Amino acid sequence: MPAATLPPYSERVSYYTYLVAFGLCMLLTVVAVRRIPAVQRGPWNLLLLSSAFWATGEVYTVVAFEQGWETYPSLADLVYFFGYFPMAMAVLRLDRKDIPGRRSGSLLDAAIVSLSVATLAVTFLVQPVVSDSSQPLLVRAVSSVYPLIDVMLVYLIARLLGGDRTRTRSVLWLATAMISTLTADVMMNVQSLSSLLGYTAVQNLLWLAFYLFTGFAAMAIGRPSRQAERQAEVRAEESGVDLGALRLAVLTFAAMLPSLVIITYGSWDSPDLSSVVQLGVGSAFLISLVAVRIWGLIRQLRRQAWRLDVLAATDPLTKVANRRTWDAQMSSTMLRAQSGGEPGVLLVALLDLDHFKEFNDSHGHQAGDDLLRRTALEWQDVLGPEGLLARWGGEEFAVLLRAEDEIAGLARLDALRRVVPEGRTVSLGVSRWDGRTPPGELMLKVDQALYEAKARGRNRMVVADDSGGPGPAERPRPVQVA
């Protein structure tokens, strides 16, 4: 990225041409960032700060060239190094919108890719430089930092492209910008390994492309709608467990890369044993990260399976059991009772909120939904762990209650009438299971008892007798109308 990497021919023209192009790209980025809504501008201001550091380094390089101060390392290198910190903070802030609980996965993915690159960078770039005693210590230190910065760029790119988040045009432009400068850096490192001097125009264009594409990324920022944000959250939620073929291929290649290099390097006539050891250590760490990632995916699958079970078993409005759960629980409870596994009596009830349609029409559907939710909460508190409350449909609920005896059970069911919110009332039809009646016939008896309770004026409980018809057991109270 520094202007010092311009081609050696026509150096002065090349320096100033580069600076002019760089200045235009910076101006585009500044104008684009000022158009971004204030609430979204924080990360982009950090990117501007990075560009300001690098601009200072570029200007210093030109001044050093004019004054004949060309040395390596120079003050410009220190300024370049400082410029990477705001950029890293900006990318990490842009990545903070991951879905909670999914961030660990994207962190591990980025760590796997960057550790693979770091293993090769340390082995083939950093170690040879550090061990070269013919170079001054400062030269070796600065030359070792640049490959490590490239590893950081790989990590940041992986966070942008591999996180559980929506990949907007802005994110893609920013990732393209970082890939451009990373490509130029890799070309420079390959040249250094080949002992080639000088830098090509392609590298300079790639470094300029970083600033240009950063400006495009800022221009692509818009004010997201709530619907767009929700769609992004849904996509991120759906991709939280599914690695996808491309991501899985990238992670597999990253994990295998050091091992592939070991195989290739080991086929040379006299491989450096220390390099082989470093590659082996890197491979071991990579395999460990992949194992952690797989374990994390297994845990995510378990959490999602549990959430799906909850969604499939509960009513979405009241959060009580739905008809599917009711049928399963009723059958299993009857089987346990027939086998003598549960003492006491088993009571089944249907409850219907009185005049709910009128309440819904006069107060609105939102108030009606709130009444159903609050009523379900109150009834669950009264029933306790011995009772199962399920939404039967509309304003009707079903109760399966295990009690010590019938009197205690009927008293518990009758208590449900006294806790209905808003002063509303409820009618109940109840039947005691005789240990033989199938669930369908039992619910028919309960439904007939509920119909009788409503026919007698509502706000009461009617218990079906053993013959199937409503019996005399009745617990009325004055009707309360909100």
PDB file of N, CA and C in Angstrom, residues 304-377:
ATOM      1  N   GLN A 304     -31.894 -25.884  18.684  1.00  0.00           N
ATOM      2  CA  GLN A 304     -32.949 -25.685  17.691  1.00  0.00           C
ATOM      3  C   GLN A 304     -33.991 -26.794  17.762  1.00  0.00           C
ATOM      4  N   ALA A 305     -33.531 -28.029  17.986  1.00  0.00           N
ATOM      5  CA  ALA A 305     -34.487 -29.133  18.110  1.00  0.00           C
ATOM      6  C   ALA A 305     -35.392 -28.928  19.310  1.00  0.00           C
ATOM      7  N   TRP A 306     -34.805 -28.425  20.410  1.00  0.00           N
ATOM      8  CA  TRP A 306     -35.620 -28.160  21.602  1.00  0.00           C
ATOM      9  C   TRP A 306     -36.632 -27.058  21.319  1.00  0.00           C
ATOM     10  N   ARG A 307     -36.186 -25.987  20.641  1.00  0.00           N
ATOM     11  CA  ARG A 307     -37.132 -24.905  20.326  1.00  0.00           C
ATOM     12  C   ARG A 307     -38.241 -25.384  19.405  1.00  0.00           C
ATOM     13  N   LEU A 308     -37.893 -26.236  18.429  1.00  0.00           N
ATOM     14  CA  LEU A 308     -38.919 -26.772  17.539  1.00  0.00           C
ATOM     15  C   LEU A 308     -39.912 -27.640  18.305  1.00  0.00           C
ATOM     16  N   ASP A 309     -39.402 -28.410  19.252  1.00  0.00           N
ATOM     17  CA  ASP A 309     -40.302 -29.224  20.074  1.00  0.00           C
ATOM     18  C   ASP A 309     -41.265 -28.344  20.859  1.00  0.00           C
ATOM     19  N   VAL A 310     -40.732 -27.238  21.409  1.00  0.00           N
ATOM     20  CA  VAL A 310     -41.586 -26.323  22.176  1.00  0.00           C
ATOM     21  C   VAL A 310     -42.635 -25.693  21.274  1.00  0.00           C
ATOM     22  N   LEU A 311     -42.210 -25.263  20.072  1.00  0.00           N
ATOM     23  CA  LEU A 311     -43.158 -24.651  19.142  1.00  0.00           C
ATOM     24  C   LEU A 311     -44.226 -25.636  18.707  1.00  0.00           C
ATOM     25  N   ALA A 312     -43.823 -26.883  18.511  1.00  0.00           N
ATOM     26  CA  ALA A 312     -44.781 -27.888  18.062  1.00  0.00           C
ATOM     27  C   ALA A 312     -45.732 -28.314  19.164  1.00  0.00           C
ATOM     28  N   ALA A 313     -45.355 -28.078  20.431  1.00  0.00           N
ATOM     29  CA  ALA A 313     -46.155 -28.576  21.553  1.00  0.00           C
ATOM     30  C   ALA A 313     -47.000 -27.507  22.221  1.00  0.00           C
ATOM     31  N   THR A 314     -46.804 -26.233  21.895  1.00  0.00           N
ATOM     32  CA  THR A 314     -47.497 -25.161  22.608  1.00  0.00           C
ATOM     33  C   THR A 314     -48.326 -24.308  21.668  1.00  0.00           C
ATOM     34  N   ASP A 315     -49.312 -23.668  22.238  1.00  0.00           N
ATOM     35  CA  ASP A 315     -50.123 -22.707  21.504  1.00  0.00           C
ATOM     36  C   ASP A 315     -49.342 -21.397  21.406  1.00  0.00           C
ATOM     37  N   PRO A 316     -49.187 -20.827  20.214  1.00  0.00           N
ATOM     38  CA  PRO A 316     -48.331 -19.645  20.066  1.00  0.00           C
ATOM     39  C   PRO A 316     -48.832 -18.414  20.811  1.00  0.00           C
ATOM     40  N   LEU A 317     -50.145 -18.304  21.052  1.00  0.00           N
ATOM     41  CA  LEU A 317     -50.681 -17.123  21.717  1.00  0.00           C
ATOM     42  C   LEU A 317     -50.570 -17.227  23.231  1.00  0.00           C
ATOM     43  N   THR A 318     -51.063 -18.306  23.791  1.00  0.00           N
ATOM     44  CA  THR A 318     -51.148 -18.424  25.249  1.00  0.00           C
ATOM     45  C   THR A 318     -49.960 -19.163  25.861  1.00  0.00           C
ATOM     46  N   LYS A 319     -49.143 -19.815  25.027  1.00  0.00           N
ATOM     47  CA  LYS A 319     -47.973 -20.575  25.481  1.00  0.00           C
ATOM     48  C   LYS A 319     -48.339 -21.797  26.326  1.00  0.00           C
ATOM     49  N   VAL A 320     -49.607 -22.211  26.307  1.00  0.00           N
ATOM     50  CA  VAL A 320     -49.984 -23.458  26.980  1.00  0.00           C
ATOM     51  C   VAL A 320     -49.969 -24.570  25.939  1.00  0.00           C
ATOM     52  N   ALA A 321     -50.245 -25.806  26.372  1.00  0.00           N
ATOM     53  CA  ALA A 321     -50.217 -26.943  25.454  1.00  0.00           C
ATOM     54  C   ALA A 321     -51.269 -26.775  24.350  1.00  0.00           C
ATOM     55  N   ASN A 322     -50.959 -27.302  23.154  1.00  0.00           N
ATOM     56  CA  ASN A 322     -51.925 -27.274  22.070  1.00  0.00           C
ATOM     57  C   ASN A 322     -52.657 -28.616  21.970  1.00  0.00           C
ATOM     58  N   ARG A 323     -53.510 -28.753  20.971  1.00  0.00           N
ATOM     59  CA  ARG A 323     -54.315 -29.977  20.845  1.00  0.00           C
ATOM     60  C   ARG A 323     -53.440 -31.206  20.647  1.00  0.00           C
ATOM     61  N   ARG A 324     -52.367 -31.056  19.905  1.00  0.00           N
ATOM     62  CA  ARG A 324     -51.475 -32.190  19.667  1.00  0.00           C
ATOM     63  C   ARG A 324     -50.873 -32.690  20.978  1.00  0.00           C
ATOM     64  N   THR A 325     -50.393 -31.756  21.776  1.00  0.00           N
ATOM     65  CA  THR A 325     -49.820 -32.143  23.066  1.00  0.00           C
ATOM     66  C   THR A 325     -50.889 -32.707  23.989  1.00  0.00           C
ATOM     67  N   TRP A 326     -52.075 -32.112  23.946  1.00  0.00           N
ATOM     68  CA  TRP A 326     -53.175 -32.602  24.779  1.00  0.00           C
ATOM     69  C   TRP A 326     -53.488 -34.072  24.481  1.00  0.00           C
ATOM     70  N   ASP A 327     -53.614 -34.395  23.201  1.00  0.00           N
ATOM     71  CA  ASP A 327     -53.939 -35.773  22.827  1.00  0.00           C
ATOM     72  C   ASP A 327     -52.866 -36.741  23.319  1.00  0.00           C
ATOM     73  N   ALA A 328     -51.589 -36.345  23.137  1.00  0.00           N
ATOM     74  CA  ALA A 328     -50.505 -37.236  23.550  1.00  0.00           C
ATOM     75  C   ALA A 328     -50.461 -37.391  25.070  1.00  0.00           C
ATOM     76  N   GLN A 329     -50.597 -36.276  25.809  1.00  0.00           N
ATOM     77  CA  GLN A 329     -50.527 -36.322  27.268  1.00  0.00           C
ATOM     78  C   GLN A 329     -51.717 -37.079  27.856  1.00  0.00           C
ATOM     79  N   MET A 330     -52.890 -36.881  27.266  1.00  0.00           N
ATOM     80  CA  MET A 330     -54.074 -37.550  27.790  1.00  0.00           C
ATOM     81  C   MET A 330     -53.942 -39.069  27.625  1.00  0.00           C
ATOM     82  N   SER A 331     -53.472 -39.501  26.467  1.00  0.00           N
ATOM     83  CA  SER A 331     -53.308 -40.943  26.239  1.00  0.00           C
ATOM     84  C   SER A 331     -52.268 -41.538  27.178  1.00  0.00           C
ATOM     85  N   SER A 332     -51.126 -40.867  27.321  1.00  0.00           N
ATOM     86  CA  SER A 332     -50.078 -41.410  28.192  1.00  0.00           C
ATOM     87  C   SER A 332     -50.504 -41.405  29.649  1.00  0.00           C
ATOM     88  N   THR A 333     -51.251 -40.370  30.084  1.00  0.00           N
ATOM     89  CA  THR A 333     -51.724 -40.326  31.474  1.00  0.00           C
ATOM     90  C   THR A 333     -52.709 -41.446  31.750  1.00  0.00           C
ATOM     91  N   MET A 334     -53.602 -41.718  30.804  1.00  0.00           N
ATOM     92  CA  MET A 334     -54.560 -42.810  30.980  1.00  0.00           C
ATOM     93  C   MET A 334     -53.856 -44.160  31.047  1.00  0.00           C
ATOM     94  N   LEU A 335     -52.822 -44.343  30.229  1.00  0.00           N
ATOM     95  CA  LEU A 335     -52.083 -45.603  30.262  1.00  0.00           C
ATOM     96  C   LEU A 335     -51.395 -45.802  31.612  1.00  0.00           C
ATOM     97  N   ARG A 336     -50.800 -44.728  32.149  1.00  0.00           N
ATOM     98  CA  ARG A 336     -50.147 -44.845  33.449  1.00  0.00           C
ATOM     99  C   ARG A 336     -51.165 -45.134  34.549  1.00  0.00           C
ATOM    100  N   ALA A 337     -52.345 -44.488  34.448  1.00  0.00           N
ATOM    101  CA  ALA A 337     -53.369 -44.725  35.458  1.00  0.00           C
ATOM    102  C   ALA A 337     -53.883 -46.165  35.398  1.00  0.00           C
ATOM    103  N   GLN A 338     -54.037 -46.709  34.189  1.00  0.00           N
ATOM    104  CA  GLN A 338     -54.517 -48.087  34.049  1.00  0.00           C
ATOM    105  C   GLN A 338     -53.508 -49.093  34.590  1.00  0.00           C
ATOM    106  N   SER A 339     -52.240 -48.756  34.497  1.00  0.00           N
ATOM    107  CA  SER A 339     -51.208 -49.662  35.000  1.00  0.00           C
ATOM    108  C   SER A 339     -50.969 -49.496  36.495  1.00  0.00           C
ATOM    109  N   GLY A 340     -51.724 -48.590  37.128  1.00  0.00           N
ATOM    110  CA  GLY A 340     -51.587 -48.371  38.555  1.00  0.00           C
ATOM    111  C   GLY A 340     -50.390 -47.529  38.924  1.00  0.00           C
ATOM    112  N   GLY A 341     -49.833 -46.820  37.938  1.00  0.00           N
ATOM    113  CA  GLY A 341     -48.645 -46.022  38.221  1.00  0.00           C
ATOM    114  C   GLY A 341     -48.937 -44.693  38.872  1.00  0.00           C
ATOM    115  N   GLU A 342     -50.188 -44.241  38.868  1.00  0.00           N
ATOM    116  CA  GLU A 342     -50.527 -42.946  39.455  1.00  0.00           C
ATOM    117  C   GLU A 342     -51.772 -43.106  40.323  1.00  0.00           C
ATOM    118  N   PRO A 343     -51.690 -42.730  41.590  1.00  0.00           N
ATOM    119  CA  PRO A 343     -52.857 -42.858  42.480  1.00  0.00           C
ATOM    120  C   PRO A 343     -53.833 -41.704  42.273  1.00  0.00           C
ATOM    121  N   GLY A 344     -54.978 -41.768  42.919  1.00  0.00           N
ATOM    122  CA  GLY A 344     -55.958 -40.696  42.875  1.00  0.00           C
ATOM    123  C   GLY A 344     -56.921 -40.842  41.730  1.00  0.00           C
ATOM    124  N   VAL A 345     -57.622 -39.730  41.443  1.00  0.00           N
ATOM    125  CA  VAL A 345     -58.623 -39.715  40.373  1.00  0.00           C
ATOM    126  C   VAL A 345     -58.151 -38.788  39.265  1.00  0.00           C
ATOM    127  N   LEU A 346     -58.696 -39.026  38.076  1.00  0.00           N
ATOM    128  CA  LEU A 346     -58.338 -38.221  36.907  1.00  0.00           C
ATOM    129  C   LEU A 346     -59.588 -37.495  36.428  1.00  0.00           C
ATOM    130  N   LEU A 347     -59.530 -36.180  36.445  1.00  0.00           N
ATOM    131  CA  LEU A 347     -60.653 -35.339  36.017  1.00  0.00           C
ATOM    132  C   LEU A 347     -60.289 -34.628  34.717  1.00  0.00           C
ATOM    133  N   VAL A 348     -61.300 -34.556  33.836  1.00  0.00           N
ATOM    134  CA  VAL A 348     -61.118 -33.870  32.568  1.00  0.00           C
ATOM    135  C   VAL A 348     -62.187 -32.781  32.474  1.00  0.00           C
ATOM    136  N   ALA A 349     -61.756 -31.569  32.042  1.00  0.00           N
ATOM    137  CA  ALA A 349     -62.692 -30.448  31.993  1.00  0.00           C
ATOM    138  C   ALA A 349     -62.494 -29.655  30.711  1.00  0.00           C
ATOM    139  N   LEU A 350     -63.588 -29.069  30.227  1.00  0.00           N
ATOM    140  CA  LEU A 350     -63.559 -28.080  29.157  1.00  0.00           C
ATOM    141  C   LEU A 350     -64.063 -26.765  29.721  1.00  0.00           C
ATOM    142  N   LEU A 351     -63.364 -25.683  29.402  1.00  0.00           N
ATOM    143  CA  LEU A 351     -63.702 -24.359  29.914  1.00  0.00           C
ATOM    144  C   LEU A 351     -63.953 -23.427  28.740  1.00  0.00           C
ATOM    145  N   ASP A 352     -65.006 -22.629  28.849  1.00  0.00           N
ATOM    146  CA  ASP A 352     -65.369 -21.694  27.790  1.00  0.00           C
ATOM    147  C   ASP A 352     -65.594 -20.317  28.408  1.00  0.00           C
ATOM    148  N   LEU A 353     -64.787 -19.333  27.976  1.00  0.00           N
ATOM    149  CA  LEU A 353     -64.968 -17.971  28.490  1.00  0.00           C
ATOM    150  C   LEU A 353     -66.317 -17.433  28.018  1.00  0.00           C
ATOM    151  N   ASP A 354     -67.120 -16.980  28.957  1.00  0.00           N
ATOM    152  CA  ASP A 354     -68.477 -16.515  28.632  1.00  0.00           C
ATOM    153  C   ASP A 354     -68.437 -15.188  27.884  1.00  0.00           C
ATOM    154  N   HIS A 355     -69.276 -15.119  26.854  1.00  0.00           N
ATOM    155  CA  HIS A 355     -69.463 -13.882  26.090  1.00  0.00           C
ATOM    156  C   HIS A 355     -68.129 -13.311  25.590  1.00  0.00           C
ATOM    157  N   PHE A 356     -67.234 -14.187  25.187  1.00  0.00           N
ATOM    158  CA  PHE A 356     -65.926 -13.712  24.731  1.00  0.00           C
ATOM    159  C   PHE A 356     -66.040 -12.943  23.421  1.00  0.00           C
ATOM    160  N   LYS A 357     -66.932 -13.363  22.530  1.00  0.00           N
ATOM    161  CA  LYS A 357     -67.079 -12.673  21.255  1.00  0.00           C
ATOM    162  C   LYS A 357     -67.484 -11.223  21.469  1.00  0.00           C
ATOM    163  N   GLU A 358     -68.418 -10.999  22.399  1.00  0.00           N
ATOM    164  CA  GLU A 358     -68.831  -9.628  22.670  1.00  0.00           C
ATOM    165  C   GLU A 358     -67.662  -8.803  23.240  1.00  0.00           C
ATOM    166  N   PHE A 359     -66.871  -9.427  24.112  1.00  0.00           N
ATOM    167  CA  PHE A 359     -65.701  -8.724  24.663  1.00  0.00           C
ATOM    168  C   PHE A 359     -64.715  -8.391  23.544  1.00  0.00           C
ATOM    169  N   ASN A 360     -64.527  -9.333  22.655  1.00  0.00           N
ATOM    170  CA  ASN A 360     -63.596  -9.131  21.547  1.00  0.00           C
ATOM    171  C   ASN A 360     -64.067  -8.009  20.628  1.00  0.00           C
ATOM    172  N   ASP A 361     -65.353  -7.993  20.341  1.00  0.00           N
ATOM    173  CA  ASP A 361     -65.896  -6.982  19.438  1.00  0.00           C
ATOM    174  C   ASP A 361     -65.861  -5.591  20.060  1.00  0.00           C
ATOM    175  N   SER A 362     -66.125  -5.504  21.362  1.00  0.00           N
ATOM    176  CA  SER A 362     -66.206  -4.189  22.011  1.00  0.00           C
ATOM    177  C   SER A 362     -64.844  -3.638  22.422  1.00  0.00           C
ATOM    178  N   HIS A 363     -63.906  -4.525  22.760  1.00  0.00           N
ATOM    179  CA  HIS A 363     -62.593  -4.062  23.231  1.00  0.00           C
ATOM    180  C   HIS A 363     -61.484  -4.214  22.195  1.00  0.00           C
ATOM    181  N   GLY A 364     -61.735  -4.958  21.121  1.00  0.00           N
ATOM    182  CA  GLY A 364     -60.711  -5.146  20.095  1.00  0.00           C
ATOM    183  C   GLY A 364     -60.011  -6.487  20.234  1.00  0.00           C
ATOM    184  N   HIS A 365     -59.478  -6.953  19.116  1.00  0.00           N
ATOM    185  CA  HIS A 365     -58.833  -8.259  19.107  1.00  0.00           C
ATOM    186  C   HIS A 365     -57.570  -8.288  19.974  1.00  0.00           C
ATOM    187  N   GLN A 366     -56.863  -7.169  20.053  1.00  0.00           N
ATOM    188  CA  GLN A 366     -55.661  -7.141  20.887  1.00  0.00           C
ATOM    189  C   GLN A 366     -56.021  -7.364  22.351  1.00  0.00           C
ATOM    190  N   ALA A 367     -57.095  -6.717  22.796  1.00  0.00           N
ATOM    191  CA  ALA A 367     -57.546  -6.911  24.180  1.00  0.00           C
ATOM    192  C   ALA A 367     -58.023  -8.341  24.396  1.00  0.00           C
ATOM    193  N   GLY A 368     -58.696  -8.913  23.360  1.00  0.00           N
ATOM    194  CA  GLY A 368     -59.129 -10.304  23.477  1.00  0.00           C
ATOM    195  C   GLY A 368     -57.959 -11.262  23.599  1.00  0.00           C
ATOM    196  N   ASP A 369     -56.909 -11.038  22.791  1.00  0.00           N
ATOM    197  CA  ASP A 369     -55.712 -11.883  22.893  1.00  0.00           C
ATOM    198  C   ASP A 369     -55.054 -11.730  24.254  1.00  0.00           C
ATOM    199  N   ASP A 370     -55.007 -10.495  24.751  1.00  0.00           N
ATOM    200  CA  ASP A 370     -54.404 -10.266  26.068  1.00  0.00           C
ATOM    201  C   ASP A 370     -55.201 -10.963  27.169  1.00  0.00           C
ATOM    202  N   LEU A 371     -56.529 -10.966  27.044  1.00  0.00           N
ATOM    203  CA  LEU A 371     -57.361 -11.651  28.030  1.00  0.00           C
ATOM    204  C   LEU A 371     -57.092 -13.155  28.021  1.00  0.00           C
ATOM    205  N   LEU A 372     -56.945 -13.732  26.839  1.00  0.00           N
ATOM    206  CA  LEU A 372     -56.650 -15.161  26.754  1.00  0.00           C
ATOM    207  C   LEU A 372     -55.295 -15.483  27.391  1.00  0.00           C
ATOM    208  N   ARG A 373     -54.298 -14.662  27.123  1.00  0.00           N
ATOM    209  CA  ARG A 373     -52.976 -14.902  27.703  1.00  0.00           C
ATOM    210  C   ARG A 373     -52.996 -14.793  29.228  1.00  0.00           C
ATOM    211  N   ARG A 374     -53.613 -13.741  29.735  1.00  0.00           N
ATOM    212  CA  ARG A 374     -53.654 -13.539  31.183  1.00  0.00           C
ATOM    213  C   ARG A 374     -54.458 -14.629  31.875  1.00  0.00           C
ATOM    214  N   THR A 375     -55.560 -15.031  31.238  1.00  0.00           N
ATOM    215  CA  THR A 375     -56.386 -16.093  31.820  1.00  0.00           C
ATOM    216  C   THR A 375     -55.595 -17.399  31.897  1.00  0.00           C
ATOM    217  N   ALA A 376     -54.876 -17.714  30.844  1.00  0.00           N
ATOM    218  CA  ALA A 376     -54.087 -18.948  30.841  1.00  0.00           C
ATOM    219  C   ALA A 376     -53.041 -18.930  31.949  1.00  0.00           C
ATOM    220  N   LEU A 377     -52.401 -17.781  32.154  1.00  0.00           N
ATOM    221  CA  LEU A 377     -51.398 -17.679  33.221  1.00  0.00           C
ATOM    222  C   LEU A 377     -52.030 -17.905  34.593  1.00  0.00           C
TER     223      LEU A 377
END
